[in-house]
mmCIF file of C-alpha atoms in Angstrom:
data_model
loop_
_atom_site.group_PDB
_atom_site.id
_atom_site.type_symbol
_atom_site.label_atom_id
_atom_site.label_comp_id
_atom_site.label_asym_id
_atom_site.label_seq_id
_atom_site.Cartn_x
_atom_site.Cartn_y
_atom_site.Cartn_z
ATOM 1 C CA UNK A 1 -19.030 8.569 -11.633
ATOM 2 C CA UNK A 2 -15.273 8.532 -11.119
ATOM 3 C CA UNK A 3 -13.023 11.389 -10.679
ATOM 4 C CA UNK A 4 -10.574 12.381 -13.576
ATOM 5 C CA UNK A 5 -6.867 13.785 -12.509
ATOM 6 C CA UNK A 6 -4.486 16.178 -14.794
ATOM 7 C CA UNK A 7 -0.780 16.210 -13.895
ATOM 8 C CA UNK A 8 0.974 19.339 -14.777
ATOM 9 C CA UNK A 9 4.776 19.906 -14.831
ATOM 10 C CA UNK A 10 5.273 21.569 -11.418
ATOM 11 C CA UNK A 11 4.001 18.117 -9.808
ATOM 12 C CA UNK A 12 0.486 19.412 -9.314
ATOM 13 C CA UNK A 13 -2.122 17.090 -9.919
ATOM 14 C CA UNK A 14 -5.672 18.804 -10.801
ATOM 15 C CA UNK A 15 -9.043 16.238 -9.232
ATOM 16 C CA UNK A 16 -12.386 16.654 -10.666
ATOM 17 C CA UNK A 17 -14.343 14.687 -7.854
ATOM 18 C CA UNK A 18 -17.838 13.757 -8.688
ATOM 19 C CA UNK A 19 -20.000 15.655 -5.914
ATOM 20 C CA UNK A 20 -23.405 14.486 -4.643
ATOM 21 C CA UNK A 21 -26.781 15.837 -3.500
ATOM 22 C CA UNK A 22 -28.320 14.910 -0.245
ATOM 23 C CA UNK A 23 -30.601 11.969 -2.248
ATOM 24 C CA UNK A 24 -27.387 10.678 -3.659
ATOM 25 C CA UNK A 25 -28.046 12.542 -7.012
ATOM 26 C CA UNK A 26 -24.803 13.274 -9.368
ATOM 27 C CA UNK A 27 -24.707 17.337 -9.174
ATOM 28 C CA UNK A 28 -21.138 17.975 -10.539
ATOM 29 C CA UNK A 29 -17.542 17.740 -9.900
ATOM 30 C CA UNK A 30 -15.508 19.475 -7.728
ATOM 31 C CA UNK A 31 -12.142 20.685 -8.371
ATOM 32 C CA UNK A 32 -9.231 19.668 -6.446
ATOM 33 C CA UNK A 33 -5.872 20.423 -6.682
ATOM 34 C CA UNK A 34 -3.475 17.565 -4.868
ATOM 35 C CA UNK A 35 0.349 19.977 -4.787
ATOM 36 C CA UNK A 36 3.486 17.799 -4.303
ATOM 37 C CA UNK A 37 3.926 18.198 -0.685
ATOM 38 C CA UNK A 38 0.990 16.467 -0.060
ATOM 39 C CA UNK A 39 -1.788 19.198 0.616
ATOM 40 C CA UNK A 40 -4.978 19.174 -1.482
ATOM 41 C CA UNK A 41 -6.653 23.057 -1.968
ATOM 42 C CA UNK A 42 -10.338 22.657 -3.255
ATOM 43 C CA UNK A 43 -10.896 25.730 -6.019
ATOM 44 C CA UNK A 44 -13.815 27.487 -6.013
ATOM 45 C CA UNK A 45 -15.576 25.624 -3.281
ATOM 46 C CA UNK A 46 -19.205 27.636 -4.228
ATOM 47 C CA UNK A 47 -19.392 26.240 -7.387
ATOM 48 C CA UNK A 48 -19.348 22.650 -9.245
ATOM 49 C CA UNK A 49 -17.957 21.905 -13.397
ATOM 50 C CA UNK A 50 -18.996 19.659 -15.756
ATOM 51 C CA UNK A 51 -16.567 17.660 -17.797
ATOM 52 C CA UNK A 52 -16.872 19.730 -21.016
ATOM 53 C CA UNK A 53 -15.030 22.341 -18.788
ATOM 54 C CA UNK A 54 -11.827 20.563 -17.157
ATOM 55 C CA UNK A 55 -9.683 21.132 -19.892
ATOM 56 C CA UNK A 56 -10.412 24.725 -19.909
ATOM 57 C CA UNK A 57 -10.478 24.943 -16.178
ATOM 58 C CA UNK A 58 -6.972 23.309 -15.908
ATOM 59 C CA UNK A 59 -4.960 25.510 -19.012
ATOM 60 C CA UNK A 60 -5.716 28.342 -17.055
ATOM 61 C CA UNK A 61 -4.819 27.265 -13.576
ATOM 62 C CA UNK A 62 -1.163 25.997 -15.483
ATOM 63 C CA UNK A 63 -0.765 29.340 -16.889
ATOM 64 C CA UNK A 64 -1.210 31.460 -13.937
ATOM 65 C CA UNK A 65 1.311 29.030 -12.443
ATOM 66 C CA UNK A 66 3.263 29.009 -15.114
ATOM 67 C CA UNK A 67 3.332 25.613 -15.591
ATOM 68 C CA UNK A 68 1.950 22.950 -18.498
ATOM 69 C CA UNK A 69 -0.348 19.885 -18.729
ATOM 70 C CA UNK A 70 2.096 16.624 -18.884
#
């Protein structure tokens, strides 16, 4: 699995890291959010997405930043 990366307009950059059992089984991604001065903030920690949800997941985190997807 490979991760997938959104950049939005503020310089954010929104990870979905593929996440991994203890077998090495493919459980979901994590999402990550890499800000311009270099600090990554992992959202949600409790819970893992699937890829039918990034777009979703990253329109709302833009719009509560007031921001957009480049």
């Amino acid at each position: 699995m490979t991760s997938t990366e959104f950049k939005l307009a503020n310089g954010d950059r929104v990870l979905f890291r593929p996440s991994y059992d203890s077998d090495d089984d493919f459980v979901g991604y994590e999402m990550v959010v890499d800000h311009p001065d270099h600090h990554c903030e992992r959202m949600e920690p409790e819970r893992l997405f699937l890829p039918e949800e990034f777009v979703d997941l990253v329109s709302h985190y833009a719009s509560d930043r007031k921001t957009r997807m480049l």
